[in-house]
Tab-separated table of C-alpha atoms in Angstrom:
chain	number	residue	atom	x	y	z
A	1	MET	CA	24.020	11.473	3.074
A	2	SER	CA	22.266	9.282	0.305
A	3	TYR	CA	22.503	9.025	-3.245
A	4	LEU	CA	18.774	9.040	-3.857
A	5	LYS	CA	16.996	12.100	-3.096
A	6	PRO	CA	13.600	12.472	-1.165
A	7	PRO	CA	11.232	10.807	-0.574
A	8	PHE	CA	14.099	8.324	0.146
A	9	LYS	CA	16.324	8.962	3.220
A	10	HIS	CA	18.398	5.688	2.666
A	11	ASP	CA	19.694	4.102	-0.546
A	12	ILE	CA	19.709	0.491	0.605
A	13	PHE	CA	18.171	-1.362	3.268
A	14	LEU	CA	20.487	-4.109	4.542
A	15	SER	CA	18.395	-7.174	5.740
A	16	TYR	CA	20.502	-9.908	7.411
A	17	ALA	CA	20.319	-12.541	10.306
A	18	ARG	CA	22.206	-11.792	13.495
A	19	VAL	CA	23.752	-15.141	13.374
A	20	ASN	CA	25.637	-13.972	10.353
A	21	ASN	CA	27.235	-11.070	12.018
A	22	GLN	CA	29.156	-12.776	14.772
A	23	GLN	CA	32.419	-11.421	15.256
A	24	ARG	CA	34.975	-14.344	14.872
A	25	VAL	CA	38.102	-14.509	16.755
A	26	GLY	CA	40.794	-12.174	15.509
A	27	ALA	CA	38.079	-10.271	13.352
A	28	GLU	CA	37.533	-6.489	14.011
A	29	LEU	CA	34.108	-6.744	12.649
A	30	GLY	CA	31.214	-9.200	12.029
A	31	TRP	CA	30.972	-10.491	8.359
A	32	VAL	CA	27.825	-8.421	7.657
A	33	GLU	CA	29.238	-5.358	9.009
A	34	GLN	CA	32.442	-5.732	7.082
A	35	PHE	CA	30.530	-6.549	3.950
A	36	ARG	CA	28.566	-3.203	4.321
A	37	LYS	CA	31.734	-1.269	4.656
A	38	ASP	CA	33.306	-2.930	1.719
A	39	LEU	CA	30.198	-2.493	-0.447
A	40	MET	CA	30.022	1.144	0.523
A	41	ILE	CA	33.644	1.777	-0.577
A	42	GLU	CA	33.105	0.052	-3.921
A	43	LEU	CA	29.942	2.073	-4.580
A	44	SER	CA	31.805	5.345	-3.648
A	45	GLU	CA	34.410	4.498	-6.240
A	46	LEU	CA	31.991	4.026	-8.863
A	47	ILE	CA	29.956	7.110	-8.184
A	48	GLY	CA	33.376	9.052	-7.803
A	49	ARG	CA	32.372	10.661	-4.517
A	50	ARG	CA	32.988	9.686	-0.678
A	51	ASP	CA	30.089	9.655	1.912
A	52	THR	CA	27.491	9.379	-0.952
A	53	ILE	CA	25.850	6.156	-0.271
A	54	ASP	CA	23.700	5.309	2.787
A	55	VAL	CA	23.248	1.645	3.495
A	56	TRP	CA	21.148	1.372	6.449
A	57	ARG	CA	21.106	-1.870	8.851
A	58	ASP	CA	19.720	-2.347	12.352
A	59	GLU	CA	22.572	-2.285	14.681
A	60	ARG	CA	20.701	-3.013	17.993
A	61	GLU	CA	20.697	-6.488	19.495
A	62	LEU	CA	17.092	-7.416	19.741
A	63	ALA	CA	15.883	-10.487	21.725
A	64	GLY	CA	14.203	-13.161	19.690
A	65	ASN	CA	10.927	-12.479	21.287
A	66	GLN	CA	10.767	-8.785	20.776
A	67	SER	CA	7.932	-7.529	18.497
A	68	PHE	CA	8.731	-5.984	14.914
A	69	ASP	CA	9.113	-2.293	15.617
A	70	GLU	CA	8.419	0.855	13.937
A	71	VAL	CA	12.064	1.700	13.591
A	72	ILE	CA	12.590	-0.954	11.041
A	73	GLN	CA	9.511	-0.337	9.260
A	74	ASN	CA	10.367	3.359	8.859
A	75	ALA	CA	13.738	2.471	7.608
A	76	ILE	CA	12.386	-0.034	5.021
A	77	TYR	CA	9.762	2.474	3.726
A	78	ASN	CA	12.367	5.081	3.431
A	79	SER	CA	14.842	2.913	1.265
A	80	GLY	CA	14.998	2.899	-2.376
A	81	LEU	CA	16.708	-0.725	-2.547
A	82	PHE	CA	16.603	-3.857	-0.477
A	83	LEU	CA	19.534	-6.102	-0.132
A	84	ALA	CA	18.978	-9.517	1.516
A	85	CYS	CA	21.725	-11.440	2.975
A	86	SER	CA	19.889	-14.694	2.657
A	87	SER	CA	21.108	-17.763	4.745
A	88	ASN	CA	19.830	-20.590	6.715
A	89	GLY	CA	19.506	-18.084	9.576
A	90	TYR	CA	17.781	-15.713	7.306
A	91	LEU	CA	15.070	-18.290	6.688
A	92	ASN	CA	14.645	-18.981	10.369
A	93	PRO	CA	10.934	-18.159	11.238
A	94	GLU	CA	12.095	-16.629	14.450
A	95	SER	CA	14.168	-13.930	12.714
A	96	TYR	CA	12.815	-10.534	11.541
A	97	CYS	CA	14.067	-11.248	8.103
A	98	LEU	CA	10.997	-12.632	6.258
A	99	LYS	CA	8.779	-9.852	7.828
A	100	GLU	CA	11.214	-7.214	6.565
A	101	LEU	CA	10.918	-8.890	3.012
A	102	GLU	CA	7.104	-8.533	3.206
A	103	TRP	CA	7.401	-4.816	4.294
A	104	PHE	CA	9.503	-4.015	1.310
A	105	GLY	CA	7.171	-5.853	-0.963
A	106	GLN	CA	4.168	-3.952	0.423
A	107	ARG	CA	6.321	-0.763	-0.163
A	108	THR	CA	7.256	-1.405	-3.786
A	109	SER	CA	3.354	-2.240	-4.459
A	110	GLU	CA	2.275	0.913	-3.072
A	111	ASP	CA	4.768	3.659	-4.234
A	112	ARG	CA	4.802	5.100	-7.570
A	113	PHE	CA	8.072	3.347	-8.656
A	114	GLY	CA	6.994	-0.102	-8.344
A	115	LYS	CA	9.294	-3.186	-8.054
A	116	LYS	CA	11.494	-2.394	-10.933
A	117	VAL	CA	13.421	0.586	-12.164
A	118	GLY	CA	13.182	-0.205	-15.943
A	119	THR	CA	14.477	-3.564	-16.315
A	120	ARG	CA	16.286	-3.517	-13.015
A	121	GLY	CA	14.805	-5.010	-9.707
A	122	ARG	CA	14.961	-3.122	-6.546
A	123	LEU	CA	15.460	-6.328	-4.434
A	124	PHE	CA	18.973	-8.037	-4.302
A	125	ASN	CA	19.722	-11.465	-2.935
A	126	VAL	CA	23.054	-12.147	-1.656
A	127	LEU	CA	23.457	-15.944	-0.943
A	128	LEU	CA	25.616	-16.305	2.267
A	129	ASN	CA	24.756	-20.172	2.304
A	130	ASN	CA	23.848	-22.199	-0.743
A	131	VAL	CA	20.149	-22.010	0.077
A	132	PRO	CA	18.180	-24.336	-2.539
A	133	ILE	CA	16.068	-22.359	-4.942
A	134	ASP	CA	12.884	-24.163	-3.784
A	135	GLN	CA	13.524	-22.938	-0.395
A	136	TRP	CA	13.861	-19.116	-1.402
A	137	PRO	CA	10.965	-16.749	-0.290
A	138	ARG	CA	8.539	-15.824	-3.021
A	139	GLN	CA	9.823	-12.473	-3.030
A	140	PHE	CA	13.189	-13.823	-4.609
A	141	GLU	CA	11.131	-15.367	-7.535
A	142	GLY	CA	12.938	-14.270	-10.808
A	143	LEU	CA	16.224	-13.275	-9.099
A	144	THR	CA	19.554	-15.206	-9.774
A	145	GLY	CA	21.260	-14.217	-6.590
A	146	SER	CA	24.997	-13.175	-5.900
A	147	LYS	CA	26.905	-16.141	-4.624
A	148	PHE	CA	28.887	-15.231	-1.645
A	149	ASN	CA	29.509	-18.647	-0.170
A	150	ASP	CA	32.239	-21.244	-0.823
A	151	ALA	CA	29.960	-24.211	-1.481
A	152	VAL	CA	30.999	-26.566	-4.193
A	153	ASP	CA	28.867	-29.341	-3.876
A	154	PRO	CA	24.920	-28.364	-4.556
A	155	ARG	CA	23.952	-30.296	-1.344
A	156	ASP	CA	26.710	-28.246	0.652
A	157	PRO	CA	25.337	-25.023	2.362
A	158	GLY	CA	28.808	-23.742	2.444
A	159	TYR	CA	30.162	-20.737	4.428
A	160	PRO	CA	30.111	-17.142	3.666
A	161	LEU	CA	33.221	-16.114	1.680
A	162	GLN	CA	36.019	-14.383	3.627
A	163	ARG	CA	37.833	-11.326	2.421
A	164	THR	CA	40.924	-13.525	1.968
A	165	ASP	CA	39.425	-15.334	-0.681
A	166	PRO	CA	39.905	-13.748	-4.131
A	167	THR	CA	36.358	-14.737	-5.088
A	168	TYR	CA	34.932	-12.374	-2.552
A	169	LEU	CA	36.313	-9.036	-4.260
A	170	ILE	CA	35.096	-10.358	-7.731
A	171	GLN	CA	31.567	-11.099	-6.416
A	172	LEU	CA	31.686	-7.653	-4.338
A	173	ARG	CA	32.595	-5.570	-7.383
A	174	LYS	CA	30.024	-7.549	-9.678
A	175	LEU	CA	27.216	-6.757	-7.166
A	176	ALA	CA	28.395	-3.075	-6.608
A	177	ALA	CA	28.127	-2.522	-10.453
A	178	GLU	CA	24.713	-3.998	-10.610
A	179	ILE	CA	23.452	-1.752	-7.592
A	180	TYR	CA	25.170	1.305	-8.911
A	181	GLY	CA	23.361	0.811	-12.300
A	182	THR	CA	20.114	0.510	-10.570
A	183	LEU	CA	20.750	3.572	-8.458
A	184	ARG	CA	21.681	5.624	-11.568
A	185	ASP	CA	18.517	4.630	-13.350
A	186	PHE	CA	16.617	5.273	-10.343
A	187	ASP	CA	17.942	8.816	-9.957
A	188	ALA	CA	17.213	9.597	-13.393
A	189	LEU	CA	13.772	8.403	-13.090
A	190	MET	CA	13.215	10.466	-10.023
A	191	GLN	CA	14.556	13.647	-11.773
A	192	SER	CA	12.181	13.093	-14.761
A	193	GLY	CA	9.275	12.531	-12.424
A	194	SER	CA	10.053	15.654	-10.268
A	195	GLU	CA	8.987	18.178	-13.005
A	196	GLU	CA	5.826	19.810	-12.656
A	197	ARG	CA	2.900	17.275	-13.225
A	198	GLU	CA	0.576	17.833	-16.093
A	199	ILE	CA	-2.800	19.143	-14.793
A	200	THR	CA	-5.363	16.490	-15.657
A	201	SER	CA	-8.379	18.622	-14.959
A	202	ASN	CA	-10.018	21.271	-12.971
A	203	LYS	CA	-12.869	19.264	-11.755
A	204	TYR	CA	-12.324	19.845	-8.005
A	205	GLU	CA	-10.847	23.598	-8.088
A	206	SER	CA	-13.858	24.648	-6.121
A	207	LEU	CA	-12.944	22.170	-3.267
A	208	THR	CA	-10.484	22.021	-0.560
A	209	VAL	CA	-9.308	18.939	1.011
A	210	PHE	CA	-7.742	18.651	4.421
A	211	LEU	CA	-5.132	15.788	4.322
A	212	ALA	CA	-4.229	14.774	7.982
A	213	HIS	CA	-0.847	13.877	9.514
A	214	THR	CA	0.081	10.277	8.472
A	215	ALA	CA	2.651	7.804	9.872
A	216	ASP	CA	5.911	7.678	7.894
A	217	THR	CA	4.934	4.226	6.522
A	218	LEU	CA	2.328	6.034	4.435
A	219	THR	CA	3.636	9.448	4.034
A	220	TYR	CA	6.086	8.627	1.224
A	221	THR	CA	3.738	6.064	-0.711
A	222	THR	CA	-0.132	6.277	-0.307
A	223	LYS	CA	-0.316	10.025	0.767
A	224	GLU	CA	2.168	11.298	-1.707
A	225	ARG	CA	0.348	9.590	-4.611
A	226	LEU	CA	-3.017	10.978	-3.236
A	227	LEU	CA	-1.612	14.285	-2.832
A	228	ASN	CA	-0.414	14.499	-6.496
A	229	ASP	CA	-3.672	13.161	-7.808
A	230	LEU	CA	-5.662	15.544	-6.165
A	231	ARG	CA	-3.562	18.714	-7.250
A	232	ARG	CA	-3.614	17.345	-10.780
A	233	ASN	CA	-7.302	17.538	-10.792
A	234	GLY	CA	-7.491	21.147	-9.201
A	235	ALA	CA	-8.202	20.332	-5.713
A	236	GLN	CA	-6.871	22.914	-3.140
A	237	ILE	CA	-5.007	21.020	-0.340
A	238	ILE	CA	-4.124	21.704	3.177
A	239	THR	CA	-1.665	19.304	4.577
A	240	ASP	CA	1.565	18.739	6.530
A	241	LEU	CA	-0.044	20.787	9.602
A	242	PRO	CA	3.204	20.962	11.593
A	243	PRO	CA	2.764	19.303	14.909
A	244	ARG	CA	2.520	21.915	17.577
A	245	TYR	CA	3.774	22.166	21.225
A	246	PRO	CA	1.853	22.579	23.375
A	247	THR	CA	-1.067	20.388	22.057
A	248	LEU	CA	-3.687	23.142	22.649
A	249	GLU	CA	-2.080	25.071	19.965
A	250	HIS	CA	-2.064	22.236	17.598
A	251	ASP	CA	-5.562	21.571	18.110
A	252	GLU	CA	-6.516	25.216	17.348
A	253	ASP	CA	-4.716	25.112	14.154
A	254	LEU	CA	-6.283	21.905	13.159
A	255	LEU	CA	-9.880	23.126	13.811
A	256	ALA	CA	-9.051	26.197	11.876
A	257	ALA	CA	-7.736	24.268	8.939
A	258	ILE	CA	-10.851	21.916	9.001
A	259	GLY	CA	-13.163	24.959	8.900
A	260	LYS	CA	-11.837	25.746	5.393
A	261	ALA	CA	-11.868	22.251	4.162
A	262	ASP	CA	-14.799	20.514	2.183
A	263	LEU	CA	-13.436	17.127	3.037
A	264	SER	CA	-10.917	15.868	5.576
A	265	VAL	CA	-8.880	12.537	4.603
A	266	HIS	CA	-7.309	10.285	7.212
A	267	LEU	CA	-4.828	7.515	5.957
A	268	LEU	CA	-4.303	5.116	8.913
A	269	ASP	CA	-2.062	1.802	9.328
A	270	GLU	CA	-0.830	-0.223	12.145
A	271	ASN	CA	1.874	2.205	12.806
A	272	PRO	CA	0.443	5.026	15.247
A	273	GLY	CA	2.833	7.789	13.798
A	274	ALA	CA	4.435	10.765	15.584
A	275	LYS	CA	3.761	10.955	19.360
A	276	VAL	CA	2.149	14.099	20.885
A	277	PRO	CA	5.034	15.332	23.056
A	278	ASP	CA	2.949	16.306	26.163
A	279	SER	CA	0.689	13.323	26.193
A	280	ALA	CA	1.596	10.036	27.735
A	281	ASP	CA	-0.320	7.779	25.226
A	282	ASP	CA	-1.368	9.834	22.147
A	283	PHE	CA	-0.339	10.178	18.518
A	284	TYR	CA	-0.900	12.830	15.944
A	285	PRO	CA	-2.800	10.726	13.208
A	286	ARG	CA	-5.177	9.534	15.867
A	287	ARG	CA	-5.713	12.817	17.591
A	288	GLN	CA	-6.394	14.627	14.268
A	289	ALA	CA	-8.835	11.892	13.310
A	290	ASP	CA	-10.463	11.955	16.855
A	291	LEU	CA	-10.913	15.928	16.794
A	292	VAL	CA	-12.295	15.725	13.446
A	293	LEU	CA	-15.071	13.215	14.103
A	294	ASP	CA	-16.785	16.024	16.268
A	295	GLN	CA	-16.935	18.379	13.272
A	296	PRO	CA	-19.854	18.532	10.790
A	297	ARG	CA	-17.462	18.522	7.675
A	298	PRO	CA	-17.517	15.054	5.726
A	299	GLN	CA	-14.642	12.856	6.669
A	300	PHE	CA	-12.847	10.063	4.956
A	301	ILE	CA	-10.977	7.316	6.717
A	302	TRP	CA	-8.949	4.701	5.099
A	303	VAL	CA	-6.982	1.575	6.336
A	304	PRO	CA	-5.299	-1.103	4.390
A	305	GLN	CA	-7.251	-4.127	3.425
A	306	THR	CA	-4.726	-6.393	5.348
A	307	LEU	CA	-4.995	-4.424	8.763
A	308	ASP	CA	-5.859	-6.594	11.644
A	309	SER	CA	-6.562	-4.107	14.618
A	310	GLU	CA	-6.114	-7.133	16.916
A	311	THR	CA	-2.592	-7.444	16.087
A	312	VAL	CA	-1.499	-3.849	16.307
A	313	PRO	CA	1.554	-3.538	18.445
A	314	HIS	CA	0.092	-0.386	20.412
A	315	LYS	CA	-3.037	-1.782	21.866
A	316	LYS	CA	-4.671	1.443	22.642
A	317	TYR	CA	-4.249	2.593	19.183
A	318	GLY	CA	-5.410	-0.796	17.863
A	319	MET	CA	-8.811	-0.379	19.825
A	320	PHE	CA	-9.120	3.125	18.444
A	321	LEU	CA	-8.954	1.630	14.763
A	322	LYS	CA	-11.514	-1.067	15.811
A	323	GLN	CA	-13.860	1.536	17.170
A	324	LEU	CA	-13.758	3.619	13.948
A	325	GLU	CA	-14.691	0.633	11.954
A	326	ASN	CA	-17.202	-1.050	14.177
A	327	GLY	CA	-18.459	1.799	16.661
A	328	GLU	CA	-21.567	3.791	16.262
A	329	ARG	CA	-21.148	7.044	14.430
A	330	THR	CA	-23.375	9.409	16.216
A	331	LYS	CA	-21.645	12.572	15.998
A	332	SER	CA	-20.535	12.301	12.359
A	333	SER	CA	-21.215	10.532	9.010
A	334	TYR	CA	-17.635	9.688	8.265
A	335	ARG	CA	-16.807	6.979	5.601
A	336	PHE	CA	-14.597	4.276	6.752
A	337	VAL	CA	-12.860	2.387	3.854
A	338	ARG	CA	-10.667	-0.729	4.191
A	339	ALA	CA	-9.096	-1.307	0.674
A	340	PRO	CA	-5.902	-1.698	-1.151
A	341	ALA	CA	-3.494	1.437	-1.215
A	342	ALA	CA	-4.028	1.390	-4.994
A	343	SER	CA	-7.850	2.348	-4.589
A	344	VAL	CA	-7.398	5.352	-2.288
A	345	THR	CA	-7.531	7.868	-4.955
A	346	ARG	CA	-10.614	6.376	-6.623
A	347	GLU	CA	-12.459	6.395	-3.241
A	348	VAL	CA	-11.575	9.955	-2.472
A	349	PHE	CA	-12.662	11.209	-5.780
A	350	ALA	CA	-16.046	9.373	-5.349
A	351	ALA	CA	-16.302	11.283	-1.976
A	352	LEU	CA	-15.551	14.681	-3.669
A	353	ASP	CA	-17.965	13.791	-6.477
A	354	LEU	CA	-20.763	13.540	-3.897
A	355	ILE	CA	-19.856	16.898	-2.420
A	356	LEU	CA	-20.174	18.391	-5.865
A	357	LYS	CA	-23.367	16.847	-6.497
A	358	PRO	CA	-25.028	15.280	-3.582
A	359	PRO	CA	-27.338	12.500	-3.970
A	360	VAL	CA	-31.156	12.876	-3.715
A	361	ALA	CA	-33.540	10.531	-2.475
A	362	SER	CA	-34.513	8.492	-5.650
A	363	ILE	CA	-33.755	4.880	-6.408
A	364	GLY	CA	-32.287	4.143	-3.081
A	365	ALA	CA	-29.546	6.692	-3.629
A	366	ALA	CA	-26.917	4.174	-3.696
A	367	ALA	CA	-25.352	1.550	-6.062
A	368	LEU	CA	-22.730	-0.981	-5.366
A	369	VAL	CA	-19.757	-1.496	-7.921
A	370	ASP	CA	-18.105	-4.958	-7.038
A	371	THR	CA	-14.783	-5.562	-8.689
A	372	HIS	CA	-11.733	-7.754	-8.256
A	373	PRO	CA	-8.321	-6.071	-7.722
A	374	LYS	CA	-7.481	-6.820	-11.577
A	375	ASP	CA	-10.166	-4.554	-12.428
A	376	GLU	CA	-10.134	-1.754	-9.904
A	377	LYS	CA	-9.153	0.708	-12.634
A	378	TYR	CA	-12.273	0.388	-14.545
A	379	ALA	CA	-14.672	1.049	-11.521
A	380	PHE	CA	-13.668	4.895	-11.525
A	381	ASN	CA	-15.546	5.531	-14.770
A	382	LEU	CA	-18.803	3.833	-13.329
A	383	SER	CA	-18.539	5.857	-10.001
A	384	SER	CA	-18.305	9.086	-11.781
A	385	ILE	CA	-21.434	8.418	-13.813
A	386	LEU	CA	-23.321	7.156	-10.833
A	387	ALA	CA	-22.494	10.305	-8.951
A	388	ASN	CA	-23.391	12.430	-11.875
A	389	ASN	CA	-26.830	10.844	-11.526
A	390	ASN	CA	-27.259	11.501	-7.944
A	391	VAL	CA	-26.488	8.107	-6.837
A	392	GLN	CA	-23.858	7.406	-4.257
A	393	PRO	CA	-21.270	4.793	-5.661
A	394	LEU	CA	-20.132	2.382	-3.192
A	395	ILE	CA	-17.125	0.295	-4.162
A	396	THR	CA	-16.098	-3.109	-3.069
A	397	SER	CA	-12.867	-5.050	-4.034
A	398	GLY	CA	-12.999	-8.661	-3.507
A	399	GLU	CA	-10.296	-11.563	-3.152
A	400	ASP	CA	-9.405	-13.993	-5.445
A	401	ASP	CA	-11.795	-16.289	-3.837
A	402	PRO	CA	-15.257	-14.889	-4.464
A	403	GLY	CA	-16.769	-16.408	-1.140
A	404	LYS	CA	-14.119	-14.571	1.004
A	405	ASN	CA	-14.398	-11.084	2.487
A	406	ILE	CA	-18.088	-11.401	2.061
A	407	GLU	CA	-19.489	-9.792	5.243
A	408	GLY	CA	-19.074	-6.186	4.096
A	409	PHE	CA	-20.201	-7.115	0.592
A	410	GLU	CA	-23.396	-8.416	2.253
A	411	ASP	CA	-24.027	-5.373	4.444
A	412	LEU	CA	-23.525	-3.156	1.435
A	413	LEU	CA	-25.740	-5.121	-0.725
A	414	ARG	CA	-28.685	-4.519	1.570
A	415	GLN	CA	-28.333	-0.688	1.108
A	416	VAL	CA	-28.567	-0.521	-2.714
A	417	SER	CA	-31.080	-1.314	-5.507
A	418	LEU	CA	-28.233	-1.728	-8.257
A	419	LEU	CA	-25.399	-4.042	-8.261
A	420	ILE	CA	-22.663	-3.709	-11.062
A	421	VAL	CA	-20.078	-6.517	-11.067
A	422	VAL	CA	-16.998	-5.585	-13.353
A	423	PHE	CA	-15.952	-8.388	-15.656
A	424	GLY	CA	-12.646	-7.283	-17.331
A	425	GLN	CA	-9.457	-9.070	-16.749
A	426	VAL	CA	-10.787	-11.417	-14.031
A	427	ALA	CA	-11.868	-15.148	-14.444
A	428	GLU	CA	-15.492	-16.112	-15.296
A	429	GLU	CA	-15.657	-18.134	-12.125
A	430	TRP	CA	-15.096	-15.028	-9.954
A	431	VAL	CA	-17.812	-12.987	-11.573
A	432	THR	CA	-20.298	-15.999	-11.344
A	433	GLY	CA	-19.474	-16.742	-7.596
A	434	ARG	CA	-19.859	-12.899	-6.554
A	435	ILE	CA	-23.442	-12.814	-8.467
A	436	ARG	CA	-24.487	-15.997	-6.754
A	437	GLU	CA	-23.430	-14.556	-3.407
A	438	ALA	CA	-25.454	-11.452	-4.089
A	439	PHE	CA	-28.439	-13.326	-5.053
A	440	LYS	CA	-28.240	-15.486	-2.026
A	441	VAL	CA	-28.267	-12.312	0.105
A	442	ALA	CA	-31.115	-10.893	-1.928
A	443	ALA	CA	-33.153	-14.235	-1.421
A	444	ALA	CA	-32.442	-14.211	2.294
A	445	THR	CA	-33.589	-10.475	2.956
A	446	GLU	CA	-37.169	-9.944	3.996
A	447	HIS	CA	-37.439	-6.428	2.589
A	448	ARG	CA	-35.291	-6.988	-0.553
A	449	SER	CA	-33.681	-3.726	-1.830
A	450	LEU	CA	-31.662	-5.123	-4.676
A	451	LYS	CA	-33.834	-4.639	-7.963
A	452	VAL	CA	-31.326	-4.916	-10.836
A	453	CYS	CA	-27.772	-6.469	-11.600
A	454	GLY	CA	-25.562	-5.276	-14.277
A	455	VAL	CA	-22.270	-6.963	-15.537
A	456	TYR	CA	-19.701	-4.330	-17.029
A	457	LEU	CA	-17.531	-5.593	-19.865
A	458	PRO	CA	-14.511	-3.256	-20.343
A	459	PRO	CA	-12.074	-3.952	-23.030
A	460	ARG	CA	-9.696	-6.919	-22.152
A	461	GLU	CA	-5.993	-6.604	-22.580
A	462	ASP	CA	-5.845	-9.712	-24.540
A	463	GLY	CA	-8.614	-8.636	-26.907
A	464	LYS	CA	-10.936	-11.409	-25.858
A	465	ARG	CA	-14.506	-10.397	-26.853
A	466	ASN	CA	-16.682	-13.389	-26.214
A	467	ARG	CA	-17.197	-13.582	-22.466
A	468	GLN	CA	-20.000	-15.952	-21.199
A	469	LEU	CA	-21.368	-16.501	-17.743
A	470	SER	CA	-23.356	-19.560	-16.683
A	471	PHE	CA	-25.379	-18.944	-13.551
A	472	GLY	CA	-27.421	-22.097	-13.373
A	473	LEU	CA	-30.646	-21.761	-11.211
A	474	LEU	CA	-30.428	-18.633	-8.990
A	475	PRO	CA	-32.215	-18.398	-5.775
A	476	VAL	CA	-34.173	-15.252	-6.763
A	477	SER	CA	-35.245	-13.675	-9.911
A	478	ILE	CA	-33.443	-10.209	-10.502
A	479	PRO	CA	-32.972	-8.862	-14.124
A	480	ILE	CA	-29.415	-8.823	-15.286
A	481	PHE	CA	-28.063	-6.681	-18.170
A	482	TRP	CA	-24.777	-6.545	-19.887
A	483	PHE	CA	-23.101	-3.525	-21.069
A	484	SER	CA	-19.728	-2.519	-22.321
A	485	ASP	CA	-20.295	1.250	-22.891
A	486	PRO	CA	-20.518	2.991	-19.321
A	487	LYS	CA	-22.734	5.679	-20.736
A	488	ILE	CA	-25.426	2.999	-20.861
A	489	LEU	CA	-25.893	3.593	-17.129
A	490	ASN	CA	-27.488	6.958	-17.651
A	491	SER	CA	-30.539	5.546	-19.286
A	492	VAL	CA	-30.681	2.568	-16.761
A	493	LEU	CA	-30.662	4.859	-13.891
A	494	SER	CA	-33.271	7.039	-15.565
A	495	THR	CA	-35.694	4.043	-16.055
A	496	MET	CA	-35.052	2.852	-12.435
A	497	ALA	CA	-35.867	6.241	-11.031
A	498	THR	CA	-39.114	6.450	-12.963
A	499	SER	CA	-40.252	2.849	-12.218
C-alpha cells in the first residue's frame, strides 16, 4: 500500500549499488535493506499509520553484464520520489545507478508534476560515502545531500553510518521529515489536480480519437497528458482497449474501435509493453500499430526524440520501430513523428486540424515551422493559422547546435514553399544558423520549392524587444519577412496563393 495515489504505484524508488548492501558478519540484513526498513518505520510514525509507505528497491542479484531491464524502468516511472544512496560504488560506470537517475530525470521532465513539488525536490541524495561535490552526477545539482557516513576529513570517503552510531538516528529522522513533507505536499497537489478539468474549447467535439495501448513507461506520463488535453478540447476518446485473449478477439475489438475513430494515435518508446499471451514474440503496442497500418484512417505514430532503434533491448521490436520510421508507406499515409514528449499534444492537434479542414492543392500545401525546444509553445498558434488556411503545418524541433539533427530538417524543406523560424527565447546564433542551413538546402536543390522565409518574434520573457540577425552573404536569394503578430500569416499565405 502506498501513500501516494495513482498514477503512482510506489512512493519512493530506492536506488543503490549492490556493494553497499552486503551482509556483514553478525548482521541480519545488508546496510541498504536495514536503512529501508528503518526509514519506513520513521515515515509510518510521522504519517500515523503502519503499512502506508511503499519504498521500492530491486531485490534481485543481477550480473554486471545484464542489460537494464523493463522491471526497473517501470518501477522508476511509477514512483513519486527517488532516493539515491550515492557512494563510490554508485558512481561506478558498470552499475545501473546512473541509468536509473537518467530514467527518473526523464520521468520528471515528462509528467505533469515536474522535478519539484512546490519548493521541494522529488530527488533525495543520501551520501553513504563522502563523495566530492564535483563528482556528483548532474542530476544532484542544487541538492545538499543527507550525510550518512562517518568521514571527518574532507579527503576521507568514510564508511556508511552504523545503527549503533547516535548520528544515524538523527540523520534518519531528519531525512524522514523532509520526505514526509514532500509526500504530504505531493498528495495535496494530486488531490487538487484530480478535480474535473476545465473545458478549454469544443474545437474537436466532432472528432473521435483512438489512443492505442502503450507501455507503462508512457502510460502515466505522455499518454495521460495527451488524454487530458484532448478531452479538455472536446474530443471523444477510445482508449484502454483491454488486451483480450485469445488474440483474435482482441483484433476484432481493435478494428471495430478503429472504424469509429477519425485518427488513431500510437505512442511508442524502447519498452515494447505488455506481451500478447498466445504469441511467442509479440506485444500489444506493436500489434495495434501493425493492424491499424492496413486501415484507411489517418494514423499518428510518435517516438521520443532520443530513441535509438539500434539499441532497443528487444531486437525484433527495434527493427519494427526502424521500419516504421524508414520503410515505404505503401498501405497507409501515417505520420511518424520523432520529437520531445512535450510536443505530443501540439503535433496531435495539428493532425486533427487537418482532418477538420483538409489542405487543398495551392502553395505547395505545406509550410515548415522550425523551433528550438525553448520556443515550442509558440509554434502551436502558427500551426493552427496554417491549418486554417488549408496549409499543412510541419514542425521541427532543433537541438542547441543548429547544425545537428539536420537530415530530417532538410527533407522537410524540400517539400514546402514557406519556412518560419521561431525567434523567441532562443539565442540569435541559433536562428541565424538554422536559416543558413535552410538556404544551403535551397541553393543545392535543382527544383527549389522554398519561396519565402519568415522569422516569428513572440514576446520574450525578459521583455527584450530589439532582436536583430546578421546573415552576411547567403547562398540564394529568398525573401525574408519578420512578424510579431501571428495573424500576419493570413495575408502572407493569401499573397503566396495568388502569386
